[in-house]
Amino acid sequence: MFIIGVLFFVFGLIFGSFLNVCIYRLPRGESIVWPASHCPVCKAEIKPWDNVPVLSFIALCGKCRSCKAKIHRRYPLVEMLTGILFAGLFLKFGLTGEVITFLFLAALLVVITFIDIEYQLILNKITLPGLLLGAILTWQLGSVHLWQIGLGLVIGGGSLVLVALLGKGLFGKESMGMGDVKMAAMIGVFIGAKGVAISLFLGFLIAGIFSFVGMATKKVNRSSYIPFGPFIAGGTLVYIFWGENIITWYLMYAGLK
Ligand SMILES: [Zn+2]
């Protein structure tokens, strides 16, 4: 169990390294398979021994070997995060079909989050293939009925369309983009209608706490733009790891159990 957990962690580190390539190249319209990794400043090719997840960043003191330009701290961060998520998913779900589905979902959420933070964009070329992949995985591995997958899609996308319309009606400004809607639809396909509804609720909750703390410490004001994708991703991960506990706790609290 421990050994396999470590393997999942290492696999996550390596996969995180690939996700870094996606995060850097997809918004720039570059290919994710070609050319080999190079320094964005001096264009020097990165040698395999300088491309070891996290360790190379530490060994190089966070600087390019050729030009000494700073390497973005996002690189080791994404690798560590993916490693922790992969190991955590294995510990939670074991070697099941479910775990494969969640590994893919976690990877998609990591890429969407970091691109959204930097560009305030959720790309169709991630959410739409993600949606298709989610449908195939849950259908084949989770033996979920197609109508349930469709329902997840509609509930996920639909609730954010409602929120967007409400936000426009109440505050007269765009609170949510179509990218968020497609992201929620994709999550709905992966974890179903109930899952996506609770995940979105948790996402709003986390966003609310974040804005409250941000305003209290004057780091955020009413007009600052806060990308919503990372909060949806956060809510979804909280649901995947602790959703059942939260539901049980809530039912007990509400006196229904
Ligand atoms: Zn360089």
PDB file of C-alpha atoms in Angstrom, residues 101-215:
ATOM      1  CA  THR A 101     -11.256   8.684 -13.715  1.00  0.00           C
ATOM      2  CA  PHE A 102     -10.302  10.963 -10.817  1.00  0.00           C
ATOM      3  CA  LEU A 103      -6.613  11.128 -11.832  1.00  0.00           C
ATOM      4  CA  PHE A 104      -7.677  12.525 -15.209  1.00  0.00           C
ATOM      5  CA  LEU A 105     -10.158  14.927 -13.628  1.00  0.00           C
ATOM      6  CA  ALA A 106      -7.529  16.168 -11.129  1.00  0.00           C
ATOM      7  CA  ALA A 107      -5.027  16.709 -13.963  1.00  0.00           C
ATOM      8  CA  LEU A 108      -7.600  18.703 -15.980  1.00  0.00           C
ATOM      9  CA  LEU A 109      -8.452  20.808 -12.900  1.00  0.00           C
ATOM     10  CA  VAL A 110      -4.770  21.607 -12.256  1.00  0.00           C
ATOM     11  CA  VAL A 111      -4.245  22.802 -15.857  1.00  0.00           C
ATOM     12  CA  ILE A 112      -7.478  24.838 -15.903  1.00  0.00           C
ATOM     13  CA  THR A 113      -6.676  26.435 -12.530  1.00  0.00           C
ATOM     14  CA  PHE A 114      -3.200  27.669 -13.381  1.00  0.00           C
ATOM     15  CA  ILE A 115      -4.171  28.965 -16.838  1.00  0.00           C
ATOM     16  CA  ASP A 116      -7.217  30.727 -15.351  1.00  0.00           C
ATOM     17  CA  ILE A 117      -5.076  32.388 -12.651  1.00  0.00           C
ATOM     18  CA  GLU A 118      -2.647  33.713 -15.252  1.00  0.00           C
ATOM     19  CA  TYR A 119      -4.922  34.507 -18.212  1.00  0.00           C
ATOM     20  CA  GLN A 120      -8.468  34.655 -16.749  1.00  0.00           C
ATOM     21  CA  LEU A 121      -9.328  32.144 -19.447  1.00  0.00           C
ATOM     22  CA  ILE A 122     -10.785  28.651 -19.427  1.00  0.00           C
ATOM     23  CA  LEU A 123      -9.930  27.187 -22.811  1.00  0.00           C
ATOM     24  CA  ASN A 124     -12.386  25.195 -24.933  1.00  0.00           C
ATOM     25  CA  LYS A 125      -9.518  23.008 -26.084  1.00  0.00           C
ATOM     26  CA  ILE A 126      -9.278  21.747 -22.493  1.00  0.00           C
ATOM     27  CA  THR A 127     -12.914  21.628 -21.352  1.00  0.00           C
ATOM     28  CA  LEU A 128     -14.417  20.107 -24.514  1.00  0.00           C
ATOM     29  CA  PRO A 129     -11.978  17.178 -24.921  1.00  0.00           C
ATOM     30  CA  GLY A 130     -12.189  16.871 -21.102  1.00  0.00           C
ATOM     31  CA  LEU A 131     -15.939  16.535 -21.352  1.00  0.00           C
ATOM     32  CA  LEU A 132     -15.638  13.768 -23.949  1.00  0.00           C
ATOM     33  CA  LEU A 133     -12.926  11.979 -21.958  1.00  0.00           C
ATOM     34  CA  GLY A 134     -15.037  12.203 -18.794  1.00  0.00           C
ATOM     35  CA  ALA A 135     -18.037  10.714 -20.605  1.00  0.00           C
ATOM     36  CA  ILE A 136     -16.012   7.782 -21.953  1.00  0.00           C
ATOM     37  CA  LEU A 137     -14.265   7.081 -18.628  1.00  0.00           C
ATOM     38  CA  THR A 138     -17.345   7.213 -16.407  1.00  0.00           C
ATOM     39  CA  TRP A 139     -19.366   5.244 -18.928  1.00  0.00           C
ATOM     40  CA  GLN A 140     -16.750   2.499 -19.396  1.00  0.00           C
ATOM     41  CA  LEU A 141     -14.985   2.360 -16.008  1.00  0.00           C
ATOM     42  CA  GLY A 142     -17.692   3.592 -13.672  1.00  0.00           C
ATOM     43  CA  SER A 143     -20.483   1.834 -15.594  1.00  0.00           C
ATOM     44  CA  VAL A 144     -22.574   4.967 -15.244  1.00  0.00           C
ATOM     45  CA  HIS A 145     -25.633   5.222 -17.494  1.00  0.00           C
ATOM     46  CA  LEU A 146     -25.424   7.677 -20.360  1.00  0.00           C
ATOM     47  CA  TRP A 147     -28.513   9.537 -19.126  1.00  0.00           C
ATOM     48  CA  GLN A 148     -26.767  10.120 -15.759  1.00  0.00           C
ATOM     49  CA  ILE A 149     -23.746  11.533 -17.591  1.00  0.00           C
ATOM     50  CA  GLY A 150     -26.063  13.811 -19.586  1.00  0.00           C
ATOM     51  CA  LEU A 151     -27.813  14.901 -16.406  1.00  0.00           C
ATOM     52  CA  GLY A 152     -24.471  15.792 -14.793  1.00  0.00           C
ATOM     53  CA  LEU A 153     -23.595  17.877 -17.840  1.00  0.00           C
ATOM     54  CA  VAL A 154     -26.902  19.743 -17.789  1.00  0.00           C
ATOM     55  CA  ILE A 155     -26.926  20.331 -14.018  1.00  0.00           C
ATOM     56  CA  GLY A 156     -23.259  21.434 -14.004  1.00  0.00           C
ATOM     57  CA  GLY A 157     -23.463  23.790 -16.960  1.00  0.00           C
ATOM     58  CA  GLY A 158     -27.063  24.838 -16.212  1.00  0.00           C
ATOM     59  CA  SER A 159     -26.455  25.943 -12.631  1.00  0.00           C
ATOM     60  CA  LEU A 160     -23.648  28.269 -13.683  1.00  0.00           C
ATOM     61  CA  VAL A 161     -25.750  29.695 -16.543  1.00  0.00           C
ATOM     62  CA  LEU A 162     -28.388  30.492 -13.891  1.00  0.00           C
ATOM     63  CA  VAL A 163     -25.773  32.065 -11.607  1.00  0.00           C
ATOM     64  CA  ALA A 164     -24.439  34.107 -14.528  1.00  0.00           C
ATOM     65  CA  LEU A 165     -27.927  35.382 -15.425  1.00  0.00           C
ATOM     66  CA  LEU A 166     -28.689  36.128 -11.781  1.00  0.00           C
ATOM     67  CA  GLY A 167     -25.386  37.969 -11.338  1.00  0.00           C
ATOM     68  CA  LYS A 168     -26.083  40.052 -14.413  1.00  0.00           C
ATOM     69  CA  GLY A 169     -29.601  40.845 -13.241  1.00  0.00           C
ATOM     70  CA  LEU A 170     -28.580  41.698  -9.666  1.00  0.00           C
ATOM     71  CA  PHE A 171     -25.234  43.413 -10.095  1.00  0.00           C
ATOM     72  CA  GLY A 172     -25.320  44.304 -13.782  1.00  0.00           C
ATOM     73  CA  LYS A 173     -21.886  42.847 -14.412  1.00  0.00           C
ATOM     74  CA  GLU A 174     -20.435  39.688 -15.851  1.00  0.00           C
ATOM     75  CA  SER A 175     -19.693  37.442 -12.900  1.00  0.00           C
ATOM     76  CA  MET A 176     -19.111  34.285 -14.809  1.00  0.00           C
ATOM     77  CA  GLY A 177     -17.967  33.440 -18.310  1.00  0.00           C
ATOM     78  CA  MET A 178     -18.913  30.682 -20.691  1.00  0.00           C
ATOM     79  CA  GLY A 179     -15.572  29.049 -19.832  1.00  0.00           C
ATOM     80  CA  ASP A 180     -16.768  28.507 -16.248  1.00  0.00           C
ATOM     81  CA  VAL A 181     -20.036  27.064 -17.583  1.00  0.00           C
ATOM     82  CA  LYS A 182     -18.218  24.544 -19.781  1.00  0.00           C
ATOM     83  CA  MET A 183     -15.849  23.668 -16.944  1.00  0.00           C
ATOM     84  CA  ALA A 184     -18.822  22.927 -14.652  1.00  0.00           C
ATOM     85  CA  ALA A 185     -20.462  20.840 -17.398  1.00  0.00           C
ATOM     86  CA  MET A 186     -17.219  18.856 -17.724  1.00  0.00           C
ATOM     87  CA  ILE A 187     -17.090  18.251 -13.960  1.00  0.00           C
ATOM     88  CA  GLY A 188     -20.747  17.166 -14.049  1.00  0.00           C
ATOM     89  CA  VAL A 189     -19.872  14.516 -16.633  1.00  0.00           C
ATOM     90  CA  PHE A 190     -17.083  13.193 -14.384  1.00  0.00           C
ATOM     91  CA  ILE A 191     -18.844  13.173 -11.007  1.00  0.00           C
ATOM     92  CA  GLY A 192     -22.554  13.321 -11.798  1.00  0.00           C
ATOM     93  CA  ALA A 193     -25.375  15.757 -11.021  1.00  0.00           C
ATOM     94  CA  LYS A 194     -25.261  15.472  -7.221  1.00  0.00           C
ATOM     95  CA  GLY A 195     -21.465  15.685  -7.183  1.00  0.00           C
ATOM     96  CA  VAL A 196     -21.241  18.761  -9.357  1.00  0.00           C
ATOM     97  CA  ALA A 197     -24.040  20.556  -7.474  1.00  0.00           C
ATOM     98  CA  ILE A 198     -22.254  20.058  -4.142  1.00  0.00           C
ATOM     99  CA  SER A 199     -18.859  20.895  -5.693  1.00  0.00           C
ATOM    100  CA  LEU A 200     -20.150  24.197  -7.085  1.00  0.00           C
ATOM    101  CA  PHE A 201     -21.727  25.045  -3.738  1.00  0.00           C
ATOM    102  CA  LEU A 202     -18.388  24.342  -2.005  1.00  0.00           C
ATOM    103  CA  GLY A 203     -16.623  26.405  -4.686  1.00  0.00           C
ATOM    104  CA  PHE A 204     -18.867  29.409  -3.977  1.00  0.00           C
ATOM    105  CA  LEU A 205     -18.263  28.933  -0.273  1.00  0.00           C
ATOM    106  CA  ILE A 206     -14.468  28.936  -0.707  1.00  0.00           C
ATOM    107  CA  ALA A 207     -14.690  31.943  -3.071  1.00  0.00           C
ATOM    108  CA  GLY A 208     -16.823  33.753  -0.492  1.00  0.00           C
ATOM    109  CA  ILE A 209     -14.325  33.116   2.303  1.00  0.00           C
ATOM    110  CA  PHE A 210     -11.459  34.139   0.007  1.00  0.00           C
ATOM    111  CA  SER A 211     -13.186  37.428  -0.963  1.00  0.00           C
ATOM    112  CA  PHE A 212     -14.106  38.163   2.651  1.00  0.00           C
ATOM    113  CA  VAL A 213     -10.541  37.642   3.873  1.00  0.00           C
ATOM    114  CA  GLY A 214      -9.234  39.537   0.817  1.00  0.00           C
ATOM    115  CA  MET A 215     -11.456  42.544   1.506  1.00  0.00           C
TER     116      MET A 215
END
